[in-house]
XYZ file of N, CA and C in Angstrom:
282
model
N 110.653 -125.617 -22.632
C 110.388 -125.051 -23.937
C 109.339 -125.907 -24.620
N 108.507 -125.256 -25.393
C 107.486 -125.989 -26.123
C 107.722 -125.837 -27.610
N 107.275 -126.791 -28.372
C 107.404 -126.723 -29.829
C 106.356 -125.800 -30.417
N 106.182 -125.866 -31.727
C 105.268 -124.960 -32.402
C 103.818 -125.218 -32.041
N 103.507 -126.294 -31.333
C 102.143 -126.580 -30.940
C 101.660 -125.743 -29.767
N 102.483 -124.862 -29.214
C 102.117 -124.061 -28.050
C 101.244 -122.878 -28.405
N 100.070 -123.143 -29.015
C 99.200 -122.067 -29.485
C 98.821 -121.084 -28.393
N 98.428 -121.586 -27.233
C 98.014 -120.704 -26.147
C 99.179 -119.851 -25.655
N 100.345 -120.454 -25.564
C 101.532 -119.744 -25.076
C 101.934 -118.610 -26.005
N 101.849 -118.824 -27.296
C 102.319 -117.814 -28.246
C 101.251 -116.810 -28.643
N 100.010 -117.044 -28.278
C 98.923 -116.169 -28.717
C 98.992 -114.787 -28.084
N 99.134 -114.711 -26.774
C 99.141 -113.417 -26.107
C 97.839 -112.659 -26.317
N 97.882 -111.362 -26.162
C 96.694 -110.529 -26.335
C 96.661 -109.877 -27.704
N 97.738 -109.953 -28.425
C 97.854 -109.326 -29.733
C 97.283 -110.288 -30.755
N 96.195 -109.921 -31.412
C 95.533 -110.848 -32.328
C 95.692 -110.475 -33.801
N 96.376 -109.387 -34.101
C 96.540 -108.964 -35.493
C 97.475 -109.888 -36.264
N 98.431 -110.491 -35.596
C 99.392 -111.398 -36.235
C 99.465 -112.686 -35.437
N 99.609 -113.778 -36.129
C 99.811 -115.071 -35.472
C 101.278 -115.440 -35.612
N 101.905 -115.764 -34.528
C 103.318 -116.102 -34.512
C 103.493 -117.585 -34.822
N 104.532 -117.893 -35.565
C 104.854 -119.283 -35.882
C 106.336 -119.541 -35.622
N 106.775 -119.365 -34.387
C 108.187 -119.621 -34.080
C 108.475 -121.116 -34.099
N 109.749 -121.434 -34.250
C 110.161 -122.831 -34.168
C 110.007 -123.349 -32.746
N 110.191 -122.446 -31.787
C 110.187 -122.832 -30.383
C 109.621 -121.699 -29.543
N 108.809 -122.046 -28.544
C 108.266 -121.070 -27.607
C 108.760 -121.418 -26.215
N 109.342 -120.437 -25.522
C 109.787 -120.633 -24.138
C 108.875 -119.812 -23.242
N 108.086 -120.468 -22.431
C 107.281 -119.791 -21.416
C 108.155 -119.595 -20.191
N 108.881 -118.495 -20.150
C 109.877 -118.266 -19.096
C 109.221 -117.977 -17.749
N 109.720 -118.670 -16.732
C 109.258 -118.442 -15.363
C 110.263 -117.613 -14.576
N 111.443 -117.381 -15.144
C 112.472 -116.607 -14.461
C 113.650 -116.351 -15.381
N 114.630 -115.599 -14.885
C 115.801 -115.246 -15.691
C 116.563 -116.446 -16.241
N 116.629 -117.538 -15.510
C 117.364 -118.723 -15.983
C 116.711 -119.301 -17.243
N 115.382 -119.248 -17.319
C 114.681 -119.728 -18.507
C 114.993 -118.853 -19.719
N 115.024 -117.539 -19.498
C 115.357 -116.610 -20.583
C 116.778 -116.890 -21.072
N 117.694 -117.056 -20.154
C 119.084 -117.340 -20.508
C 119.183 -118.649 -21.296
N 118.471 -119.673 -20.877
C 118.512 -120.960 -21.579
C 117.973 -120.825 -23.000
N 116.901 -120.075 -23.175
C 116.318 -119.895 -24.503
C 117.251 -119.111 -25.421
N 117.889 -118.073 -24.897
C 118.824 -117.278 -25.698
C 120.046 -118.113 -26.079
N 120.545 -118.899 -25.142
C 121.681 -119.773 -25.421
C 121.314 -120.796 -26.495
N 120.149 -121.403 -26.369
C 119.670 -122.376 -27.344
C 119.614 -121.745 -28.738
N 119.000 -120.571 -28.833
C 118.859 -119.885 -30.120
C 120.215 -119.495 -30.693
N 121.080 -118.978 -29.848
C 122.400 -118.536 -30.294
C 123.203 -119.684 -30.887
N 123.160 -120.823 -30.241
C 123.923 -121.991 -30.713
C 123.402 -122.523 -32.046
N 122.163 -122.176 -32.382
C 121.562 -122.661 -33.616
C 121.384 -121.551 -34.655
N 121.836 -120.360 -34.329
C 121.723 -119.245 -35.261
C 120.290 -118.793 -35.502
N 119.428 -118.956 -34.487
C 118.018 -118.587 -34.615
C 117.770 -117.188 -34.055
N 116.869 -116.429 -34.662
C 116.504 -115.131 -34.094
C 115.682 -115.325 -32.819
N 115.716 -114.330 -31.940
C 114.988 -114.369 -30.673
C 114.073 -113.160 -30.590
N 112.853 -113.376 -30.129
C 111.925 -112.277 -29.856
C 111.330 -112.500 -28.480
N 110.990 -111.409 -27.801
C 110.411 -111.486 -26.456
C 109.021 -110.868 -26.493
N 108.075 -111.581 -25.903
C 106.698 -111.110 -25.814
C 106.360 -110.964 -24.341
N 106.244 -109.710 -23.892
C 105.948 -109.459 -22.488
C 104.599 -109.982 -22.089
N 103.554 -109.253 -22.406
C 102.205 -109.702 -22.076
C 101.380 -109.930 -23.322
N 102.015 -109.865 -24.492
C 101.327 -110.257 -25.703
C 100.919 -109.161 -26.653
N 101.221 -107.905 -26.365
C 100.800 -106.818 -27.244
C 101.820 -106.486 -28.332
N 103.046 -106.891 -28.203
C 104.131 -106.403 -29.052
C 104.145 -107.049 -30.426
N 103.367 -106.551 -31.373
C 103.308 -107.157 -32.700
C 104.612 -106.994 -33.457
N 105.356 -105.929 -33.224
C 106.606 -105.709 -33.948
C 107.765 -106.510 -33.353
N 107.623 -106.992 -32.132
C 108.735 -107.640 -31.441
C 108.580 -109.149 -31.353
N 107.720 -109.726 -32.166
C 107.493 -111.167 -32.060
C 108.133 -111.918 -33.208
N 108.446 -113.168 -32.960
C 108.995 -114.043 -33.989
C 107.831 -114.568 -34.819
N 107.430 -113.823 -35.841
C 106.269 -114.202 -36.639
C 106.498 -115.520 -37.370
N 107.685 -115.707 -37.903
C 108.039 -116.944 -38.605
C 109.400 -117.405 -38.106
N 109.491 -118.630 -37.707
C 110.714 -119.275 -37.233
C 111.288 -118.602 -35.983
N 112.464 -119.024 -35.582
C 113.133 -118.447 -34.422
C 112.587 -118.940 -33.101
N 112.973 -118.236 -32.038
C 112.574 -118.562 -30.673
C 111.784 -117.391 -30.103
N 110.603 -117.676 -29.595
C 109.772 -116.671 -28.947
C 109.805 -116.932 -27.449
N 110.246 -115.948 -26.681
C 110.269 -116.046 -25.221
C 109.089 -115.250 -24.693
N 108.194 -115.926 -23.969
C 107.073 -115.226 -23.356
C 107.365 -115.044 -21.870
N 107.045 -113.875 -21.348
C 107.388 -113.554 -19.957
C 106.164 -113.389 -19.065
N 104.991 -113.815 -19.513
C 103.771 -113.631 -18.722
C 103.850 -114.272 -17.339
N 104.616 -115.362 -17.200
C 104.759 -116.028 -15.894
C 105.645 -115.231 -14.934
N 106.396 -114.308 -15.474
C 107.316 -113.507 -14.649
C 106.561 -112.251 -14.195
N 105.716 -112.403 -13.185
C 104.808 -111.319 -12.810
C 104.942 -110.865 -11.358
N 106.097 -111.064 -10.777
C 106.330 -110.680 -9.379
C 106.530 -109.169 -9.266
N 105.915 -108.594 -8.255
C 106.109 -107.178 -7.933
C 106.546 -107.097 -6.476
N 107.662 -106.408 -6.227
C 108.140 -106.206 -4.852
C 108.276 -104.706 -4.611
N 107.755 -104.270 -3.491
C 107.830 -102.854 -3.125
C 108.528 -102.728 -1.783
N 109.514 -101.854 -1.733
C 110.204 -101.537 -0.483
C 109.832 -100.099 -0.146
N 108.789 -99.954 0.666
C 108.290 -98.623 1.003
C 109.336 -97.786 1.736
N 110.138 -98.421 2.594
C 111.165 -97.691 3.337
C 112.217 -97.089 2.409
N 112.606 -97.858 1.391
C 113.626 -97.386 0.451
C 113.016 -96.563 -0.689
N 111.683 -96.648 -0.840
C 111.020 -95.927 -1.923
C 111.315 -96.537 -3.283
N 111.455 -97.865 -3.317
C 111.768 -98.546 -4.570
C 110.754 -99.656 -4.849
N 110.672 -100.034 -6.125
C 109.827 -101.151 -6.538
C 110.568 -101.936 -7.610
N 110.332 -103.239 -7.638
C 110.888 -104.127 -8.642
C 109.708 -104.799 -9.319
N 109.596 -104.652 -10.637
C 108.473 -105.194 -11.388
C 109.029 -106.117 -12.471
N 108.629 -107.375 -12.453
C 109.124 -108.360 -13.414
C 108.594 -108.095 -14.818
N 109.256 -108.680 -15.810
C 108.995 -108.413 -17.227
C 107.581 -108.736 -17.684
N 106.922 -109.694 -17.078
C 105.603 -110.097 -17.551
C 104.433 -109.500 -16.804
N 104.699 -108.565 -15.932
C 103.623 -107.972 -15.138
C 102.697 -107.170 -16.048
N 101.428 -107.536 -16.047
C 100.462 -106.914 -16.952
C 99.850 -105.655 -16.365
N 99.736 -105.583 -15.085
C 99.126 -104.415 -14.471
C 99.044 -104.581 -12.977
N 98.916 -103.502 -12.308
C 98.820 -103.514 -10.850
C 97.464 -102.951 -10.470
N 96.791 -103.636 -9.595
C 95.452 -103.163 -9.163
C 95.519 -102.693 -7.746
């Protein structure tokens, strides 16, 4: 987790609002998300999740914990089963 100095982490692609959370978690997997939610819950802090940075309504603009999921960008395709698994931070498939 990073403190409020994580400007690059909290910026995302959405530039209309600047977020000022108390804490930014650059989640690399589900365990990081769970740790951030647990941390916030124990302190009574609000939580917001920023997928790839566009969600202006879903961000912790002031205080709270902002979880960014840009690092969670794994895509798995099982052609035989006809299924795909796309992680929360996946920005696009080329």
